[in-house]
Amino acid sequence: MKNIAILGRPNVGKSTLFNRLVGRRKSIVDSTAGVTRDISVEKIYIDGIEFNIFDTGGLLDISEDILNEKVREKALKTATEESDILLFLVDAHQSHPDDRHFINAIRKTNKPIILVINKVDADSHNQLINEFYSLGIKEMVGISAEHNNGIDDLKEKILNIYKSLNKNEFKKEIKNLNEKSNSENENLEIKEIGDGNLNYV
């Protein structure tokens, strides 16, 4: 089973997206930044495939606040150690310098990232997506978690990454099996040579 983490600054709609994907209200949704401090996890199904999805505590603005730092560390730890697919959420109406900082941080994990541009609530908002190309994330999708717009497109991207991950893991497994088989054959050949009749008298 693959794990998905929702990451992003406060008040960009992480809990709203989490609840939308889960299909019921599980995380607190509040306009006050930083309400979600702990990590929530639920099972979801996309096209019959089971995933664990994490609603992280949020990547709070860069500051010297100790609590903010602990929340950031917890969210990043989830991303780096427990998750296979990262959804980085941004607000279509509010590009922020910290977005680039956090993107650069999670890019170091080498985990697949989908840049999810939330609050694209109307067709006229689609042009706002262009502002986020500069973040350098290949996989991007505009959604409205609140109004359920673009969620199917997001699920399709998640499935495509899931299939790609499984394909790479299968190739790796085959490679490991081939290497193990070659190693065993070499050991067998050495054993056969060693077991030969060395009595020349």
Short mmCIF file of C-alpha atoms in Angstrom, two decimals:
data_model
loop_
_atom_site.label_atom_id
_atom_site.label_comp_id
_atom_site.label_asym_id
_atom_site.label_seq_id
_atom_site.Cartn_x
_atom_site.Cartn_y
_atom_site.Cartn_z
CA MET A 1 0.00 0.00 0.00
CA LYS A 2 1.31 3.45 -0.93
CA ASN A 3 1.25 6.45 1.39
CA ILE A 4 0.28 9.94 0.29
CA ALA A 5 1.17 13.08 2.27
CA ILE A 6 -0.57 16.43 1.86
CA LEU A 7 1.91 19.23 2.51
CA GLY A 8 1.75 23.00 2.29
CA ARG A 9 1.64 26.26 4.16
CA PRO A 10 -1.20 27.02 6.60
CA ASN A 11 -4.66 27.84 5.32
CA VAL A 12 -4.18 26.63 1.74
CA GLY A 13 -6.87 23.95 2.11
CA LYS A 14 -4.94 20.84 3.16
CA SER A 15 -7.63 19.62 5.57
CA THR A 16 -10.39 20.43 3.07
CA LEU A 17 -8.63 18.32 0.43
CA PHE A 18 -7.99 15.56 2.98
CA ASN A 19 -11.69 15.46 3.88
CA ARG A 20 -12.66 15.53 0.20
CA LEU A 21 -10.45 12.53 -0.63
CA VAL A 22 -11.52 10.63 2.48
CA GLY A 23 -15.16 11.29 1.64
CA ARG A 24 -16.15 12.64 5.03
CA ARG A 25 -15.06 15.26 7.52
CA LYS A 26 -12.12 13.92 9.52
CA SER A 27 -9.76 16.90 9.82
CA ILE A 28 -10.71 20.25 11.32
CA VAL A 29 -11.27 22.94 8.70
CA ASP A 30 -10.71 26.48 9.99
CA SER A 31 -9.70 29.80 8.44
CA THR A 32 -7.18 30.31 11.24
CA ALA A 33 -3.68 29.41 10.10
CA GLY A 34 -2.01 26.51 11.88
CA VAL A 35 -5.11 24.89 13.37
CA THR A 36 -3.98 21.41 12.33
CA ARG A 37 -0.96 20.63 14.51
CA ASP A 38 -1.09 16.84 14.53
CA ILE A 39 -1.01 14.43 11.62
CA SER A 40 -4.25 12.70 10.61
CA VAL A 41 -4.19 9.49 8.59
CA GLU A 42 -7.01 7.65 6.82
CA LYS A 43 -7.41 4.96 4.20
CA ILE A 44 -8.82 6.00 0.85
CA TYR A 45 -9.58 4.14 -2.37
CA ILE A 46 -8.87 5.45 -5.85
CA ASP A 47 -10.15 3.26 -8.65
CA GLY A 48 -10.30 0.38 -6.16
CA ILE A 49 -6.67 0.83 -5.06
CA GLU A 50 -6.03 1.40 -1.37
CA PHE A 51 -3.85 4.25 -0.12
CA ASN A 52 -3.01 5.78 3.24
CA ILE A 53 -3.35 9.56 3.15
CA PHE A 54 -1.74 11.89 5.69
CA ASP A 55 -2.96 15.38 6.53
CA THR A 56 0.20 16.96 7.94
CA GLY A 57 0.37 19.72 10.51
CA GLY A 58 1.41 22.22 7.90
CA LEU A 59 4.65 23.88 6.89
CA LEU A 60 4.28 27.03 8.94
CA ASP A 61 5.94 30.24 7.87
CA ILE A 62 9.68 30.47 8.42
CA SER A 63 10.21 31.96 11.87
CA GLU A 64 12.03 31.42 15.13
CA ASP A 65 8.87 30.14 16.83
CA ILE A 66 9.76 26.79 18.45
CA LEU A 67 6.26 25.31 18.01
CA ASN A 68 6.24 26.26 14.33
CA GLU A 69 9.62 24.61 13.91
CA LYS A 70 8.42 21.39 15.54
CA VAL A 71 5.32 21.28 13.32
CA ARG A 72 7.49 21.80 10.23
CA GLU A 73 9.90 19.06 11.29
CA LYS A 74 7.04 16.63 11.90
CA ALA A 75 5.50 17.34 8.49
CA LEU A 76 8.81 16.99 6.69
CA LYS A 77 9.61 13.77 8.58
CA THR A 78 6.29 12.32 7.38
CA ALA A 79 7.18 13.30 3.83
CA THR A 80 10.68 11.91 3.90
CA GLU A 81 10.21 8.71 5.88
CA GLU A 82 6.63 7.53 5.57
CA SER A 83 5.20 8.75 2.27
CA ASP A 84 5.57 7.57 -1.31
CA ILE A 85 3.68 10.37 -3.08
CA LEU A 86 3.70 14.03 -2.02
CA LEU A 87 0.88 16.48 -2.71
CA PHE A 88 2.18 20.01 -2.23
CA LEU A 89 -0.78 22.34 -1.89
CA VAL A 90 -0.71 26.05 -2.69
CA ASP A 91 -3.33 28.79 -2.77
CA ALA A 92 -4.03 29.93 -6.34
CA HIS A 93 -4.72 33.45 -5.08
CA GLN A 94 -1.69 33.79 -2.82
CA SER A 95 1.73 32.84 -4.10
CA HIS A 96 4.23 32.98 -1.24
CA PRO A 97 8.07 32.99 -1.12
CA ASP A 98 8.00 30.15 1.42
CA ASP A 99 6.40 27.88 -1.20
CA ARG A 100 9.68 27.76 -3.09
CA HIS A 101 11.64 27.15 0.11
CA PHE A 102 9.47 24.18 1.09
CA ILE A 103 9.37 22.79 -2.46
CA ASN A 104 13.17 22.78 -2.50
CA ALA A 105 13.19 21.00 0.86
CA ILE A 106 10.83 18.19 -0.15
CA ARG A 107 12.40 17.85 -3.60
CA LYS A 108 15.49 16.49 -1.81
CA THR A 109 13.43 13.45 -0.76
CA ASN A 110 13.39 12.25 -4.40
CA LYS A 111 9.73 11.37 -3.90
CA PRO A 112 7.25 12.11 -6.72
CA ILE A 113 5.55 15.48 -6.14
CA ILE A 114 2.25 16.75 -7.47
CA LEU A 115 1.82 20.52 -7.20
CA VAL A 116 -1.85 20.99 -6.31
CA ILE A 117 -3.09 24.52 -6.90
CA ASN A 118 -6.17 24.91 -4.74
CA LYS A 119 -9.01 27.44 -4.72
CA VAL A 120 -9.37 27.47 -8.51
CA ASP A 121 -13.07 28.01 -7.93
CA ALA A 122 -14.01 29.43 -11.35
CA ASP A 123 -12.84 29.17 -14.96
CA SER A 124 -11.49 32.71 -14.70
CA HIS A 125 -9.07 31.49 -12.04
CA ASN A 126 -7.32 29.05 -14.41
CA GLN A 127 -4.91 31.79 -15.50
CA LEU A 128 -3.61 31.94 -11.91
CA ILE A 129 -2.07 28.50 -12.41
CA ASN A 130 0.57 30.00 -14.72
CA GLU A 131 2.21 31.78 -11.77
CA PHE A 132 3.29 28.46 -10.28
CA TYR A 133 5.20 27.01 -13.25
CA SER A 134 8.30 28.77 -11.93
CA LEU A 135 8.37 26.35 -8.97
CA GLY A 136 9.66 23.73 -11.39
CA ILE A 137 7.26 20.89 -10.58
CA LYS A 138 6.34 18.87 -13.66
CA GLU A 139 3.09 17.40 -12.34
CA MET A 140 0.58 20.21 -11.68
CA VAL A 141 -3.18 20.29 -11.30
CA GLY A 142 -5.66 23.03 -10.48
CA ILE A 143 -8.49 22.10 -8.11
CA SER A 144 -11.14 23.45 -5.80
CA ALA A 145 -11.21 21.11 -2.80
CA GLU A 146 -14.21 22.94 -1.40
CA HIS A 147 -16.30 22.66 -4.58
CA ASN A 148 -14.95 19.26 -5.75
CA ASN A 149 -13.53 20.67 -8.97
CA GLY A 150 -10.47 19.01 -10.50
CA ILE A 151 -10.43 16.19 -7.93
CA ASP A 152 -10.80 13.51 -10.62
CA ASP A 153 -7.80 15.00 -12.45
CA LEU A 154 -5.79 14.85 -9.23
CA LYS A 155 -6.79 11.22 -8.65
CA GLU A 156 -5.72 10.36 -12.19
CA LYS A 157 -2.27 11.85 -11.58
CA ILE A 158 -1.98 9.91 -8.32
CA LEU A 159 -2.86 6.68 -10.14
CA ASN A 160 -0.33 7.37 -12.90
CA ILE A 161 2.42 7.86 -10.33
CA TYR A 162 1.27 4.75 -8.45
CA LYS A 163 1.55 2.66 -11.62
CA SER A 164 4.96 4.13 -12.38
CA LEU A 165 6.21 3.35 -8.86
CA ASN A 166 4.94 -0.22 -9.09
CA LYS A 167 6.57 -0.66 -12.49
CA ASN A 168 9.92 0.60 -11.18
CA GLU A 169 9.66 -1.64 -8.12
CA PHE A 170 8.88 -4.64 -10.35
CA LYS A 171 11.92 -3.89 -12.52
CA LYS A 172 14.08 -3.54 -9.41
CA GLU A 173 12.77 -6.83 -8.04
CA ILE A 174 13.49 -8.61 -11.34
CA LYS A 175 16.98 -7.12 -11.40
CA ASN A 176 17.63 -8.29 -7.82
CA LEU A 177 16.36 -11.78 -8.68
CA ASN A 178 18.61 -11.93 -11.75
CA GLU A 179 21.62 -10.77 -9.74
CA LYS A 180 20.84 -13.35 -7.04
CA SER A 181 20.46 -16.07 -9.67
CA ASN A 182 23.75 -15.12 -11.34
CA SER A 183 25.48 -15.10 -7.96
CA GLU A 184 24.12 -18.56 -7.10
CA ASN A 185 25.19 -19.92 -10.51
CA GLU A 186 28.70 -18.56 -10.00
CA ASN A 187 28.88 -20.17 -6.55
CA LEU A 188 27.66 -23.45 -8.04
CA GLU A 189 30.34 -23.36 -10.74
CA ILE A 190 33.04 -22.67 -8.15
CA LYS A 191 31.75 -25.55 -6.00
CA GLU A 192 31.77 -27.93 -8.98
CA ILE A 193 35.38 -27.02 -9.77
CA GLY A 194 36.33 -27.43 -6.14
CA ASP A 195 34.70 -30.83 -5.97
CA GLY A 196 36.69 -32.16 -8.96
CA ASN A 197 39.04 -35.13 -8.68
CA LEU A 198 42.46 -33.66 -7.96
CA ASN A 199 44.19 -37.03 -7.50
CA TYR A 200 46.73 -37.19 -10.36
CA VAL A 201 48.82 -40.07 -8.87
#
